[in-house]
Tab-separated table of C-alpha atoms in Angstrom:
chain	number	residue	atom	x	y	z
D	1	UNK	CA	0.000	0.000	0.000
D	2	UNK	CA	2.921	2.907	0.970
D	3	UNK	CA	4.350	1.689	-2.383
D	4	UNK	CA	1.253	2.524	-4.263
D	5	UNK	CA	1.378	5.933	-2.595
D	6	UNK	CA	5.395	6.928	-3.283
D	7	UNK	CA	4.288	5.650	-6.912
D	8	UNK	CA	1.446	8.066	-7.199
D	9	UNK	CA	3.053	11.184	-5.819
D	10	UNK	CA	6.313	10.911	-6.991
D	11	UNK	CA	6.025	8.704	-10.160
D	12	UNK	CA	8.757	6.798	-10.018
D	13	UNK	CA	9.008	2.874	-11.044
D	14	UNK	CA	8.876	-0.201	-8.902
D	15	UNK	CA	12.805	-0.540	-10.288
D	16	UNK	CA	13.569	2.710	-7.697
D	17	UNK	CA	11.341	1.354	-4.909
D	18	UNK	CA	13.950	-1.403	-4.656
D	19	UNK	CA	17.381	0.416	-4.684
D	20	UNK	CA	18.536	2.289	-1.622
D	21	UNK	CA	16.475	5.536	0.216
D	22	UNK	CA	19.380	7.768	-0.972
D	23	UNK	CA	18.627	6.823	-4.471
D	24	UNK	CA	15.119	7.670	-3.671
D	25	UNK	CA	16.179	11.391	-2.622
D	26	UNK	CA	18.592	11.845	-5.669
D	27	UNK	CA	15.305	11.067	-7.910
D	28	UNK	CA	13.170	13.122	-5.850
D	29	UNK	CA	15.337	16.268	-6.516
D	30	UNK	CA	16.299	15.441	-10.179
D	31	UNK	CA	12.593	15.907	-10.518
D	32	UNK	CA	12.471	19.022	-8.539
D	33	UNK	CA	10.329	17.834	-5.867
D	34	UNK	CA	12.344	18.675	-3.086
D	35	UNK	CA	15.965	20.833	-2.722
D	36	UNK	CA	17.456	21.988	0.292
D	37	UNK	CA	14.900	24.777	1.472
D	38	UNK	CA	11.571	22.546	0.171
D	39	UNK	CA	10.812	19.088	1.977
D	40	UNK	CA	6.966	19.622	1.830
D	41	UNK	CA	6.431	16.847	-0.375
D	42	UNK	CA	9.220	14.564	1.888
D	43	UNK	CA	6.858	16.006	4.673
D	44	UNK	CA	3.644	14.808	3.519
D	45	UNK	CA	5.266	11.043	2.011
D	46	UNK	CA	6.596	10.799	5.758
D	47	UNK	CA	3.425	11.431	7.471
D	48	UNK	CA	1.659	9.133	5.363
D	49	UNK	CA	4.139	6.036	5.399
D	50	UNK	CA	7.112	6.775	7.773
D	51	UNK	CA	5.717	9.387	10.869
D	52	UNK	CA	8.981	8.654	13.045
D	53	UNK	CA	10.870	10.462	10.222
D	54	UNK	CA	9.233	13.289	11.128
D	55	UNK	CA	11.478	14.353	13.533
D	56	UNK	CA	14.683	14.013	11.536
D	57	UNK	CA	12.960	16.374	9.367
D	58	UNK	CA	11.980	19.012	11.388
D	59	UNK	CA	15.594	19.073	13.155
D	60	UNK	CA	17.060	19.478	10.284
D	61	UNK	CA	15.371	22.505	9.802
D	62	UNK	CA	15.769	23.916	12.570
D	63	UNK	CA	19.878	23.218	12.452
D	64	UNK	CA	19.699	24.858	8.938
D	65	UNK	CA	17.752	28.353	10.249
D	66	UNK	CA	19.808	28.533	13.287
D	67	UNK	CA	23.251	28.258	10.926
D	68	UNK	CA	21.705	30.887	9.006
D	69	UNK	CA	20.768	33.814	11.831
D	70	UNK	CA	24.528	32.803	13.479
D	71	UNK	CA	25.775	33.629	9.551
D	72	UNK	CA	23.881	36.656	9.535
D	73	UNK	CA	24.730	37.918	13.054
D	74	UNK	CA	28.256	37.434	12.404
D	75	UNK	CA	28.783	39.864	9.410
D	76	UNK	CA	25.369	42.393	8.296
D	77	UNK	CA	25.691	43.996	4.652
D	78	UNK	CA	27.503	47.198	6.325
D	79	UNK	CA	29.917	45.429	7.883
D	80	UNK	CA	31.305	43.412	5.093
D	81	UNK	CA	31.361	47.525	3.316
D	82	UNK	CA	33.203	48.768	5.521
D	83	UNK	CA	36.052	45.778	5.074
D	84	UNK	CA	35.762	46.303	1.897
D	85	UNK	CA	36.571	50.280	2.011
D	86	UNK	CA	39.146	48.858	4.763
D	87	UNK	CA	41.522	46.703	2.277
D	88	UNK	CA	43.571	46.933	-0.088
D	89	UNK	CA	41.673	44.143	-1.449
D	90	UNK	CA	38.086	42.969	-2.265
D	91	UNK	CA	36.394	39.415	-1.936
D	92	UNK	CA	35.202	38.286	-5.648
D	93	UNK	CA	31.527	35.821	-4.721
D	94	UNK	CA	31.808	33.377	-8.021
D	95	UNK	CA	29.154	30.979	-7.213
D	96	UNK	CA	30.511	29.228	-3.812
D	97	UNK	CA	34.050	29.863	-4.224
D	98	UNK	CA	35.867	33.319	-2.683
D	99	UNK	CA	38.402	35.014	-4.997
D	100	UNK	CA	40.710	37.231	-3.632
D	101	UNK	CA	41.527	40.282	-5.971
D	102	UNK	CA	43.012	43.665	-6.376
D	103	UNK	CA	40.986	46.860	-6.435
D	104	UNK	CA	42.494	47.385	-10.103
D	105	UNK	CA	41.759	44.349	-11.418
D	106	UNK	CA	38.472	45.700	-11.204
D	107	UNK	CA	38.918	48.988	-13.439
D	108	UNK	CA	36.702	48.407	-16.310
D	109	UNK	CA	39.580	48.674	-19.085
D	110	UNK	CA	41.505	45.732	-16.330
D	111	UNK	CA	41.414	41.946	-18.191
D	112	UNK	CA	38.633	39.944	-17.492
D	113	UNK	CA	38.373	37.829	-14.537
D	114	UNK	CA	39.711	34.234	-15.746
D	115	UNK	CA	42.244	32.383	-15.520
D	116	UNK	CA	43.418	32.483	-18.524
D	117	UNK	CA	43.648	36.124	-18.104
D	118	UNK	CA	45.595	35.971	-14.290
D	119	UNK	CA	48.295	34.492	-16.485
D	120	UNK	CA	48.728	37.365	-18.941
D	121	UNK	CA	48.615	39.439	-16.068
D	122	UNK	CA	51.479	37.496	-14.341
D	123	UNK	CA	53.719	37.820	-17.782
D	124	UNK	CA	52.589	41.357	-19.479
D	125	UNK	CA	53.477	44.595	-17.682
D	126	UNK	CA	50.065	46.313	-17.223
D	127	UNK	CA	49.164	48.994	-19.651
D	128	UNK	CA	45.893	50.320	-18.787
D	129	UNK	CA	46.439	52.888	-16.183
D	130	UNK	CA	44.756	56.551	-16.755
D	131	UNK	CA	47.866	57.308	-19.395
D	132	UNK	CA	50.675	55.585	-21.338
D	133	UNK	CA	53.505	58.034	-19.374
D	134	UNK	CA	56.153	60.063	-20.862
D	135	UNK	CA	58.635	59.668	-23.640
D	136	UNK	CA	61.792	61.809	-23.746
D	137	UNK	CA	63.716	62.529	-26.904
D	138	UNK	CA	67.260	63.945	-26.590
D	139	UNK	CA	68.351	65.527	-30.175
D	140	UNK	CA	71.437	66.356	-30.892
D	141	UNK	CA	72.607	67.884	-33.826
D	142	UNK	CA	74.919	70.757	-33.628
D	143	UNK	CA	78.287	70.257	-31.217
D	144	UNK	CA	80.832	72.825	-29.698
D	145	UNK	CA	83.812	70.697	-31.868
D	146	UNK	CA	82.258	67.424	-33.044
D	147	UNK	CA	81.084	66.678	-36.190
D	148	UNK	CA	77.393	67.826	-37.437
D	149	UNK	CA	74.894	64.777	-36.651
D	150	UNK	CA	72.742	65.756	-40.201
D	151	UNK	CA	69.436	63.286	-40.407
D	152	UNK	CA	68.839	63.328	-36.797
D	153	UNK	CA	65.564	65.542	-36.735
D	154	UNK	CA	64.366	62.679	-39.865
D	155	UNK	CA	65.133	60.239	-36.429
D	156	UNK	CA	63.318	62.601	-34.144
D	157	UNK	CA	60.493	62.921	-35.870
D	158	UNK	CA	59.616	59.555	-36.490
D	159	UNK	CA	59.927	58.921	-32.754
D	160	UNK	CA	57.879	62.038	-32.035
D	161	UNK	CA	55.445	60.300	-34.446
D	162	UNK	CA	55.271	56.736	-33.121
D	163	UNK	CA	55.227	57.276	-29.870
D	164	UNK	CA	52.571	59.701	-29.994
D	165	UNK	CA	50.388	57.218	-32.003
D	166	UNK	CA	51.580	54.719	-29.021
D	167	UNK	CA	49.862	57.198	-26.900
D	168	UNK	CA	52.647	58.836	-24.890
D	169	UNK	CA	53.245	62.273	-24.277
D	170	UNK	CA	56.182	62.929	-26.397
D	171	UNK	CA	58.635	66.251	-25.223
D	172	UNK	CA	61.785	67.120	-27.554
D	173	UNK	CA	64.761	68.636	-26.348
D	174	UNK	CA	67.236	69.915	-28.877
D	175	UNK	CA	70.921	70.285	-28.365
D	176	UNK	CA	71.721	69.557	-24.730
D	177	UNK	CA	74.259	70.589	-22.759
D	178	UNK	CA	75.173	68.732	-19.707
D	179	UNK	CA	73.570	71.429	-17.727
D	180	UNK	CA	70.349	70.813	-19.316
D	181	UNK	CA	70.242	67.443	-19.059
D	182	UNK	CA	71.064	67.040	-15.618
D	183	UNK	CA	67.665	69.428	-15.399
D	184	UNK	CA	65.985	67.422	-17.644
D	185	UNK	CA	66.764	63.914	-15.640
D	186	UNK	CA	65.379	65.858	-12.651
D	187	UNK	CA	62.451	67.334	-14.260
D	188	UNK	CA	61.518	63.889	-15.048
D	189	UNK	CA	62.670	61.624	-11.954
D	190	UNK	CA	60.272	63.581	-10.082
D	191	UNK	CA	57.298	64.005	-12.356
D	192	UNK	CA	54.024	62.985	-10.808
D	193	UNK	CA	52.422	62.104	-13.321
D	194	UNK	CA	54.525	58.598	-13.396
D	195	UNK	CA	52.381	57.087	-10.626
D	196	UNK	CA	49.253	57.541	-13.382
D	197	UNK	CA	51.444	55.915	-16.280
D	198	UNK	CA	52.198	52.748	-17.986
D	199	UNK	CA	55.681	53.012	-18.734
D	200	UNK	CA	58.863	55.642	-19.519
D	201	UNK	CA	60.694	55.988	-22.706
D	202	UNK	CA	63.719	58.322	-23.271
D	203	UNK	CA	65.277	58.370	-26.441
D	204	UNK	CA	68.911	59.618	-26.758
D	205	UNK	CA	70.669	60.757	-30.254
D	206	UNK	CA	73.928	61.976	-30.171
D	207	UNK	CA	77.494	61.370	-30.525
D	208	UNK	CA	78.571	58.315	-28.007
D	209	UNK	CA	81.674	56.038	-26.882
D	210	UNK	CA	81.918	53.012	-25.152
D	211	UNK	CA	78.715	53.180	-22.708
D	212	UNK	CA	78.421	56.657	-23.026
D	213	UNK	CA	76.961	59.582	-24.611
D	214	UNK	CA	78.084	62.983	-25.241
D	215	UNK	CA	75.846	66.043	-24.510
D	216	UNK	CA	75.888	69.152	-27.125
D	217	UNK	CA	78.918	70.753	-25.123
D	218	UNK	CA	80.405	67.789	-25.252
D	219	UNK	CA	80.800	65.929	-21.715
D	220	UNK	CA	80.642	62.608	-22.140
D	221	UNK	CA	77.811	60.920	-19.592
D	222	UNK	CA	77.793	57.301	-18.864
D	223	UNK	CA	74.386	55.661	-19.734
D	224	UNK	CA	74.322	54.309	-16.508
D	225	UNK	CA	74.327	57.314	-14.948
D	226	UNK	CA	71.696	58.706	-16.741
D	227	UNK	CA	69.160	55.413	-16.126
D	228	UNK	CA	70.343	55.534	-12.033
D	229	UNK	CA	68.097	58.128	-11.829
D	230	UNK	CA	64.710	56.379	-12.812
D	231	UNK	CA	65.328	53.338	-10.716
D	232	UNK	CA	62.512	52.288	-7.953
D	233	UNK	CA	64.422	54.041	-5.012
D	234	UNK	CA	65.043	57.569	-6.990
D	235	UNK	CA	61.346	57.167	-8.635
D	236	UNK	CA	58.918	55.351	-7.227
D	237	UNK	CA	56.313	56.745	-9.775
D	238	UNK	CA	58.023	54.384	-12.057
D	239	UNK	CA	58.429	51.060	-9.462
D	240	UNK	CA	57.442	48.022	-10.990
D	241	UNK	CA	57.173	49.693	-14.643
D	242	UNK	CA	59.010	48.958	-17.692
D	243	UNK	CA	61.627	51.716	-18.218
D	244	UNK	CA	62.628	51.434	-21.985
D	245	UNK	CA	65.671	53.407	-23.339
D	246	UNK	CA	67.087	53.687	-26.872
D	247	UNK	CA	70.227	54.952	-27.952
D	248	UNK	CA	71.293	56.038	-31.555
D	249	UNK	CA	74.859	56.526	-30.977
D	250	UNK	CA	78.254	54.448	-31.441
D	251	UNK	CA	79.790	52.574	-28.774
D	252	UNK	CA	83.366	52.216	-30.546
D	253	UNK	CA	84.890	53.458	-33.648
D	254	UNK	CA	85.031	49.203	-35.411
D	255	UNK	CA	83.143	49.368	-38.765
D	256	UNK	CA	81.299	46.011	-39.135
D	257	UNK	CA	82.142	43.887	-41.742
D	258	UNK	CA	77.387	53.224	-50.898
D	259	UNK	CA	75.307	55.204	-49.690
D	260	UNK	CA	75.688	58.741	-47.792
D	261	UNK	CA	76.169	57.745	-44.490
D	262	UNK	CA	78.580	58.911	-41.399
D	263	UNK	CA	79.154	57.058	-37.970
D	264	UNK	CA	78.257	58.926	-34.728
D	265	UNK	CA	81.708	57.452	-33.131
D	266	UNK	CA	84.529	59.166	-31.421
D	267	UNK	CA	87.516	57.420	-30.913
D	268	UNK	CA	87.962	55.845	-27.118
D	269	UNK	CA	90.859	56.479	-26.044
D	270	UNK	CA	90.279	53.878	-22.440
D	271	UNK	CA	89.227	50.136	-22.512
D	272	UNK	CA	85.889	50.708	-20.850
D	273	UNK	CA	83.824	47.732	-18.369
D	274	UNK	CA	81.475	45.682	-20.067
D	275	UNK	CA	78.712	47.695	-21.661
D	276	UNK	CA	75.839	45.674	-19.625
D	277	UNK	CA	77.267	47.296	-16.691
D	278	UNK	CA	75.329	50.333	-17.987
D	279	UNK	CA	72.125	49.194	-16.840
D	280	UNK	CA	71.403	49.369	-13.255
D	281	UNK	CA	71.205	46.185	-11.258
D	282	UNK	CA	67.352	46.608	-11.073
D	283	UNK	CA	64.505	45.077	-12.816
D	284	UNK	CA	62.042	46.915	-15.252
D	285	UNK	CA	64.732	48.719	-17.326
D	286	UNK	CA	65.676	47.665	-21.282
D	287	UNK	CA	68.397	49.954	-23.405
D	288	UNK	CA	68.311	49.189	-26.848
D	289	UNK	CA	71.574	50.611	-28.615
D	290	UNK	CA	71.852	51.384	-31.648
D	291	UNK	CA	74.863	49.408	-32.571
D	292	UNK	CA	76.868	45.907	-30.499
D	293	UNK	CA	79.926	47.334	-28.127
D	294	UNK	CA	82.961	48.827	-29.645
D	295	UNK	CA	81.341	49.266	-33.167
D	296	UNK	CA	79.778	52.542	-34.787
D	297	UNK	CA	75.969	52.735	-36.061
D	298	UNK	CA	75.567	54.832	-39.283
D	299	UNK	CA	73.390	57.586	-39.928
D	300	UNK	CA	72.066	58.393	-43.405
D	301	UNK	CA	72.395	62.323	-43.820
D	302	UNK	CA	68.654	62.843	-44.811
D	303	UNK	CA	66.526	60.002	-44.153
D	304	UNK	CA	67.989	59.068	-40.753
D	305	UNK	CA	69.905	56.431	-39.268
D	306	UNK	CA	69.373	52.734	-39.465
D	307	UNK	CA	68.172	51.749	-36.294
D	308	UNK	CA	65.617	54.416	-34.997
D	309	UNK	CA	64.386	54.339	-39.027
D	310	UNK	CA	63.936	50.292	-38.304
D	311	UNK	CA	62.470	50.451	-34.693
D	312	UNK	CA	59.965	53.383	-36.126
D	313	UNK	CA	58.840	50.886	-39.076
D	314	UNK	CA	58.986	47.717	-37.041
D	315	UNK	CA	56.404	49.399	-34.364
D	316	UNK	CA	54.433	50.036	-37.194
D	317	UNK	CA	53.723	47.206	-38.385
D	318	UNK	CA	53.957	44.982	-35.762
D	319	UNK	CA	52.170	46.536	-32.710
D	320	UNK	CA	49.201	46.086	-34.249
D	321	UNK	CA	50.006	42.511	-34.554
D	322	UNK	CA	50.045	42.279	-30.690
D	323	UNK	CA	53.871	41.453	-30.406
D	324	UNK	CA	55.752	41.831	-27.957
D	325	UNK	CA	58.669	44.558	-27.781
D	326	UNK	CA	61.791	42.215	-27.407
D	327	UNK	CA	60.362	40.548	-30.407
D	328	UNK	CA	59.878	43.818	-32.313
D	329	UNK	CA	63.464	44.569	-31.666
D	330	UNK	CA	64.827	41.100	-33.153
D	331	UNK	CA	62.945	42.304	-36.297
D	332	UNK	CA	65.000	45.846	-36.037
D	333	UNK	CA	67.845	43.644	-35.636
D	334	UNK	CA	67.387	41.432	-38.119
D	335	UNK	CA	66.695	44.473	-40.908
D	336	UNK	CA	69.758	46.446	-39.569
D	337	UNK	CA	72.011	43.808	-40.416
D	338	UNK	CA	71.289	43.352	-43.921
D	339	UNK	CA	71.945	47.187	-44.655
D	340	UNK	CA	74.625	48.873	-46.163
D	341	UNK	CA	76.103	45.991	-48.097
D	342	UNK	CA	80.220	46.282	-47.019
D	343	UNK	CA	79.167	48.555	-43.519
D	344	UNK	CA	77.354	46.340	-41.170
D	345	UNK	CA	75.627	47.234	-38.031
D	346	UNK	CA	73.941	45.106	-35.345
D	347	UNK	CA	71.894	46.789	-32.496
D	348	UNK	CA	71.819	45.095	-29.179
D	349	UNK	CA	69.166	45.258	-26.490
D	350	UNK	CA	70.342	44.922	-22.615
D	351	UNK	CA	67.445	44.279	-20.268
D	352	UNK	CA	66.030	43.727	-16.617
D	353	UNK	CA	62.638	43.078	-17.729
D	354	UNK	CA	60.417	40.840	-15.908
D	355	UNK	CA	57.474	40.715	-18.067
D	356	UNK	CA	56.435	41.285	-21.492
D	357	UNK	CA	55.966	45.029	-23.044
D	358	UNK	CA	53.256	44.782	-25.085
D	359	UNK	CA	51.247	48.228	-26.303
D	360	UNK	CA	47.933	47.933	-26.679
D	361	UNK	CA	46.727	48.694	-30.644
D	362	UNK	CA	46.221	52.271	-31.178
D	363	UNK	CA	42.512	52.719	-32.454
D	364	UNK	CA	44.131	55.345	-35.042
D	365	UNK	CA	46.443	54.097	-38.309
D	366	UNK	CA	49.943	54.458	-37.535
D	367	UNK	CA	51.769	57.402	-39.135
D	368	UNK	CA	52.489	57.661	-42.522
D	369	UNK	CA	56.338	57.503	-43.535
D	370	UNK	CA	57.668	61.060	-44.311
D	371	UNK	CA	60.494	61.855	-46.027
């Protein structure tokens, strides 16, 4: 008779009536009848065929309510706010799991929540804070005894150009004197914009030595002097940021091995320490130089030199293919080798980086090539 009733209420076969009562339940709530806040229909069945059930029943629901007003006592809506407002953090609810994230993350423009994305995050510097950050271009042209650098506004310009369509506030400085530039490395060591920014570019052309550049007066500066002053400690702005230098000037007076073309060499008179001792012994930084240690890089006298002509194509075209920078600059090197047929040149990055530089794709072509 009780099976006759199960059968009618619940509809299940004489097949379930013989397996096990938990089999029973797991058909009851495949077909909805009952789930963890509704037992009326286990109610009713018990009542009917099984009364001394009852009272598993109701104490069950009673456990449940009581676990729920402790839960509620224990944290109210304005007190999980305020730890909220409290942390550094937030708590991410995805179904019944807790996620623990960063505020950022959170930004609208920030990657989605996966975890696919948590991996690009962990291996591509971020590049979606309020502005891309600054890039610095050092021209100079006209010296107190050195040779004339003609082509090196072509040079400037395209950087101007690129960068801007990169999204960076681009400032030119033309012709500076060791003065200036110490003013200039101040100027922007202490810029406060930098905590708002991506990233930092500063782009030196000049005449240069082993390591070193000369200013329009003619001083001769050690690179690593000049990057010292963007490292974590001197600029925090810039902590944990990639800090990307380029350099169109020799590093020796060797010719690799026509067109109108000069070297921007001067001939070392000292052996000089290993040119990666020119970046600082910090992460985040990358010099690219123009040319490898102890050999010139050539300069066309009116459409530029080889290597900031090369990285200003190769960001062209392949930014908007999503690669990375270090990859962009094996292309430069690649085309900067097989120029000049007798007079060769190879360019040579140095870096601390710990992640991936990869600019996002401008939403505006890239610049036309002007001549």
């Amino acid at each position: 008779m009780n099976e006759r009733i199960i059968s009618r209420q619940v509809n299940v076969t004489p097949l379930i009536l013989l397996q096990t009562s938990l089999s029973f339940l797991e058909h009851l709530e495949k077909q909805a009848k009952i789930d963890a806040d509704d037992l009326t229909l286990l109610e009713n069945l018990c009542k009917t065929v099984a009364p001394h059930l009852m009272r598993k029943i109701e104490k069950y629901k009673r456990e449940k309510k009581e676990a729920e007003q402790k839960r509620k006592e224990l944290l109210s809506a304005s007190d999980i706010n305020q730890i909220r407002q409290a942390l550094p953090a937030v708590f991410l609810f995805l179904g019944d799991q807790v996620t623990l994230v960063s505020r950022e993350m959170l930004r609208p423009s920030a990657y989605s929540l996966t975890s696919g994305t948590s991996t690009k995050e962990e291996t591509v510097y971020r590049m979606d804070r309020k502005h891309r950050g600054y890039c610095v271009v050092i021209n100079n042209q006209n010296f107190t005894s050195l040779s004339k650098r003609q082509g090196t506004d072509k040079d400037a310009e395209c950087l101007k150009h690129v960068f801007q369509w990169l999204g960076f506030n681009v400032d030119m400085w033309v012709d500076v004197t060791k003065k200036c530039l110490d003013e200039v490395l101040q100027r922007y060591k202490s810029h406060p914009d930098h905590a708002d920014g991506d990233c930092f570019v500063f782009c030196i052309l000049t005449h240069g030595q082993f390591g070193a550049v000369y200013s329009s007066d003619e001083a001769l500066i050690p690179i690593r002097e000049i990057m010292s002053h963007f490292t974590a400690q001197q600029c925090p702005g810039l902590a944990n940021k990639p800090k990307l230098f380029f350099i169109q000037a020799c590093q020796g007076e060797e010719i690799q091995s026509s067109v109108s073309i000069e070297a921007d060499a001067v001939n070392p008179e000292l052996v000089q320490p290993p040119l990666r001792d020119s970046v600082p012994v910090e992460a985040d930084f990358l010099l690219g130089l123009a040319t490898v240690p102890g050999y010139v890089s050539f300069r066309h006298k009116t459409e530029g030199s080889w290597y900031i002509q090369s990285l200003y194509n190769y960001l062209k075209q392949l930014v908007p293919r999503h690669e990375d920078l270090l990859s962009i600059l094996t292309a430069v090197n690649n085309d900067v080798s097989r120029r000049g047929g007798t007079k060769k040149q190879i360019p040579q990055p140095f870096f601390t980086l710990r992640k991936k530089v990869i600019f996002p794709v401008p939403l505006r072509e890239p610049p036309e090539s002007f001549h």
